[in-house]
C-alpha positions as a Python dict, from the first residue, in 0.01 Angstrom:
ca = {
    (1, 'X'): (0, 0, 0),
    (2, 'X'): (-151, 355, 1),
    (3, 'X'): (-428, 476, 221),
    (4, 'X'): (-773, 523, 49),
    (5, 'X'): (-957, 831, 143),
    (6, 'X'): (-1320, 761, 226),
    (7, 'X'): (-1532, 1064, 217),
    (8, 'X'): (-1906, 1115, 292),
    (9, 'X'): (-2133, 1333, 81),
    (10, 'X'): (-2459, 1472, 182),
    (11, 'X'): (-2664, 1721, -23),
    (12, 'X'): (-2373, 1770, -248),
    (13, 'X'): (-2143, 1873, 42),
    (14, 'X'): (-1844, 1664, 113),
    (15, 'X'): (-1767, 1559, 483),
    (16, 'X'): (-1483, 1369, 601),
    (17, 'X'): (-1636, 1217, 906),
    (18, 'X'): (-1945, 1155, 1104),
    (19, 'X'): (-1827, 1422, 1325),
    (20, 'X'): (-1859, 1687, 1061),
    (21, 'X'): (-2209, 1566, 970),
    (22, 'X'): (-2301, 1575, 1343),
    (23, 'X'): (-2166, 1922, 1367),
    (24, 'X'): (-2385, 2040, 1083),
    (25, 'X'): (-2700, 1869, 1225),
    (26, 'X'): (-2642, 2030, 1568),
    (27, 'X'): (-2580, 2373, 1420),
    (28, 'X'): (-2895, 2362, 1215),
    (29, 'X'): (-3095, 2258, 1511),
    (30, 'X'): (-2947, 2541, 1718),
    (31, 'X'): (-3046, 2782, 1434),
    (32, 'X'): (-3413, 2684, 1424),
    (33, 'X'): (-3600, 2924, 1646),
    (34, 'X'): (-3931, 2833, 1793),
    (35, 'X'): (-4215, 3064, 1696),
    (36, 'X'): (-4534, 3110, 1880),
    (37, 'X'): (-4884, 3130, 1714),
    (38, 'X'): (-4821, 3492, 1637),
    (39, 'X'): (-4489, 3389, 1446),
    (40, 'X'): (-4275, 3562, 1726),
    (41, 'X'): (-3980, 3410, 1861),
    (42, 'X'): (-4071, 3214, 2178),
    (43, 'X'): (-3820, 3250, 2467),
    (44, 'X'): (-3771, 3016, 2772),
    (45, 'X'): (-3772, 3141, 3122),
    (46, 'X'): (-3407, 3256, 3099),
    (47, 'X'): (-3490, 3467, 2797),
    (48, 'X'): (-3299, 3238, 2560),
    (49, 'X'): (-3455, 3104, 2227),
    (50, 'X'): (-3601, 2749, 2266),
    (51, 'X'): (-3442, 2511, 2034),
    (52, 'X'): (-3452, 2135, 1978),
    (53, 'X'): (-3089, 2060, 2109),
    (54, 'X'): (-3202, 1858, 2411),
    (55, 'X'): (-3323, 1602, 2161),
    (56, 'X'): (-2956, 1489, 2097),
    (57, 'X'): (-2954, 1315, 2431),
    (58, 'X'): (-3276, 1140, 2357),
    (59, 'X'): (-3150, 1036, 2014),
    (60, 'X'): (-2858, 866, 2162),
    (61, 'X'): (-3088, 678, 2430),
    (62, 'X'): (-3329, 581, 2150),
    (63, 'X'): (-3063, 393, 1954),
    (64, 'X'): (-3092, 105, 2199),
    (65, 'X'): (-3454, 56, 2105),
    (66, 'X'): (-3387, -11, 1745),
    (67, 'X'): (-3433, 144, 1401),
    (68, 'X'): (-3800, 148, 1364),
    (69, 'X'): (-3838, 338, 1705),
    (70, 'X'): (-3575, 587, 1623),
    (71, 'X'): (-3728, 653, 1286),
    (72, 'X'): (-4059, 679, 1426),
    (73, 'X'): (-3969, 950, 1689),
    (74, 'X'): (-3997, 1230, 1427),
    (75, 'X'): (-4361, 1126, 1374),
    (76, 'X'): (-4430, 1136, 1757),
    (77, 'X'): (-4308, 1492, 1756),
    (78, 'X'): (-4469, 1590, 1446),
    (79, 'X'): (-4804, 1475, 1592),
    (80, 'X'): (-4761, 1692, 1893),
    (81, 'X'): (-4677, 1994, 1676),
    (82, 'X'): (-4965, 2257, 1653),
    (83, 'X'): (-4810, 2481, 1402),
    (84, 'X'): (-4506, 2526, 1172),
    (85, 'X'): (-4186, 2602, 1362),
    (86, 'X'): (-4325, 2545, 1701),
    (87, 'X'): (-4105, 2347, 1948),
    (88, 'X'): (-4239, 2005, 1847),
    (89, 'X'): (-4211, 2073, 1469),
    (90, 'X'): (-3844, 2167, 1537),
    (91, 'X'): (-3783, 1853, 1729),
    (92, 'X'): (-3943, 1653, 1459),
    (93, 'X'): (-3727, 1814, 1202),
    (94, 'X'): (-3407, 1744, 1411),
    (95, 'X'): (-3492, 1378, 1438),
    (96, 'X'): (-3581, 1362, 1060),
    (97, 'X'): (-3269, 1539, 954),
    (98, 'X'): (-3064, 1292, 1168),
    (99, 'X'): (-3247, 989, 1013),
    (100, 'X'): (-3205, 1134, 655),
    (101, 'X'): (-2827, 1187, 727),
    (102, 'X'): (-2801, 819, 838),
    (103, 'X'): (-2975, 704, 534),
    (104, 'X'): (-2727, 895, 323),
    (105, 'X'): (-2416, 769, 504),
    (106, 'X'): (-2541, 406, 468),
    (107, 'X'): (-2629, 446, 104),
    (108, 'X'): (-2267, 547, 28),
    (109, 'X'): (-2158, 226, 225),
    (110, 'X'): (-2384, 25, 7),
    (111, 'X'): (-2650, -44, 266),
    (112, 'X'): (-2985, 89, 154),
    (113, 'X'): (-3226, 200, 427),
    (114, 'X'): (-3580, 247, 319),
    (115, 'X'): (-3696, 606, 349),
    (116, 'X'): (-4020, 671, 168),
    (117, 'X'): (-4245, 979, 269),
    (118, 'X'): (-4469, 880, 544),
    (119, 'X'): (-4808, 1061, 631),
    (120, 'X'): (-4870, 1058, 1008),
    (121, 'X'): (-5242, 1064, 931),
    (122, 'X'): (-5221, 754, 730),
    (123, 'X'): (-5125, 460, 966),
    (124, 'X'): (-5084, 214, 673),
    (125, 'X'): (-4786, 422, 553),
    (126, 'X'): (-4633, 427, 899),
    (127, 'X'): (-4691, 37, 933),
    (128, 'X'): (-4541, -23, 594),
    (129, 'X'): (-4224, 161, 678),
    (130, 'X'): (-4179, -12, 1002),
    (131, 'X'): (-4211, -343, 827),
    (132, 'X'): (-3958, -244, 574),
    (133, 'X'): (-3707, -170, 855),
    (134, 'X'): (-3787, -508, 1018),
    (135, 'X'): (-3717, -684, 685),
    (136, 'X'): (-3351, -558, 663),
    (137, 'X'): (-3086, -810, 693),
    (138, 'X'): (-2983, -875, 1061),
    (139, 'X'): (-2607, -809, 974),
    (140, 'X'): (-2720, -462, 795),
    (141, 'X'): (-2925, -372, 1103),
    (142, 'X'): (-2629, -414, 1319),
    (143, 'X'): (-2400, -214, 1109),
    (144, 'X'): (-2664, 69, 1076),
    (145, 'X'): (-2709, 67, 1447),
    (146, 'X'): (-2335, 99, 1503),
    (147, 'X'): (-2307, 390, 1269),
    (148, 'X'): (-2625, 554, 1431),
    (149, 'X'): (-2474, 503, 1761),
    (150, 'X'): (-2152, 691, 1661),
    (151, 'X'): (-2337, 954, 1477),
    (152, 'X'): (-2548, 1018, 1787),
    (153, 'X'): (-2243, 1016, 2006),
    (154, 'X'): (-2095, 1284, 1788),
    (155, 'X'): (-2430, 1474, 1802),
    (156, 'X'): (-2414, 1465, 2188),
    (157, 'X'): (-2063, 1583, 2190),
    (158, 'X'): (-2127, 1889, 1959),
    (159, 'X'): (-2460, 1973, 2142),
    (160, 'X'): (-2257, 1994, 2468),
    (161, 'X'): (-2019, 2237, 2283),
    (162, 'X'): (-2278, 2477, 2142),
    (163, 'X'): (-2521, 2495, 2414),
    (164, 'X'): (-2493, 2798, 2654),
    (165, 'X'): (-2410, 2783, 3026),
    (166, 'X'): (-2696, 2635, 3222),
    (167, 'X'): (-2865, 2512, 2921),
    (168, 'X'): (-2790, 2142, 2971),
    (169, 'X'): (-3129, 2073, 3131),
    (170, 'X'): (-3358, 1783, 3090),
    (171, 'X'): (-3616, 1847, 2824),
    (172, 'X'): (-3941, 1766, 3017),
    (173, 'X'): (-4162, 1855, 2715),
    (174, 'X'): (-4049, 1536, 2531),
}
């Protein structure tokens, strides 16, 4: 019996593992610079560009709280954002990109995760999405959470590789 090669495809790019998808997500987060109100690059107290990489650790922790809470975190960050490409906007994008990657991965496996556009200013759309997630078959929920756990583990691993020395600090700003 021959081995069958399973590949993952996301945005017309072929990946061979969750690890490659995680690496792409981390590199995208690292490349997002935070801009201030005057659209200038905002630096932290060490003179380094602020980025959303610390969110990877929070993502891994959030898996334990369930799909709807993981999904909703991008909305929480979005609600704190005051302008495009500020720190919270970048965090929101990182969470949403990770969620979208999970949806794509699971779709290829034949498990459909609802992912309609949601408006944070319309609570009915948020509630509807949460209800859709709660309606998923319990076996599908367990599989999705297992894949999400592995994806987040990979994201944490790549984050640790790409952060500079002294950058592995706790993100106190949520």
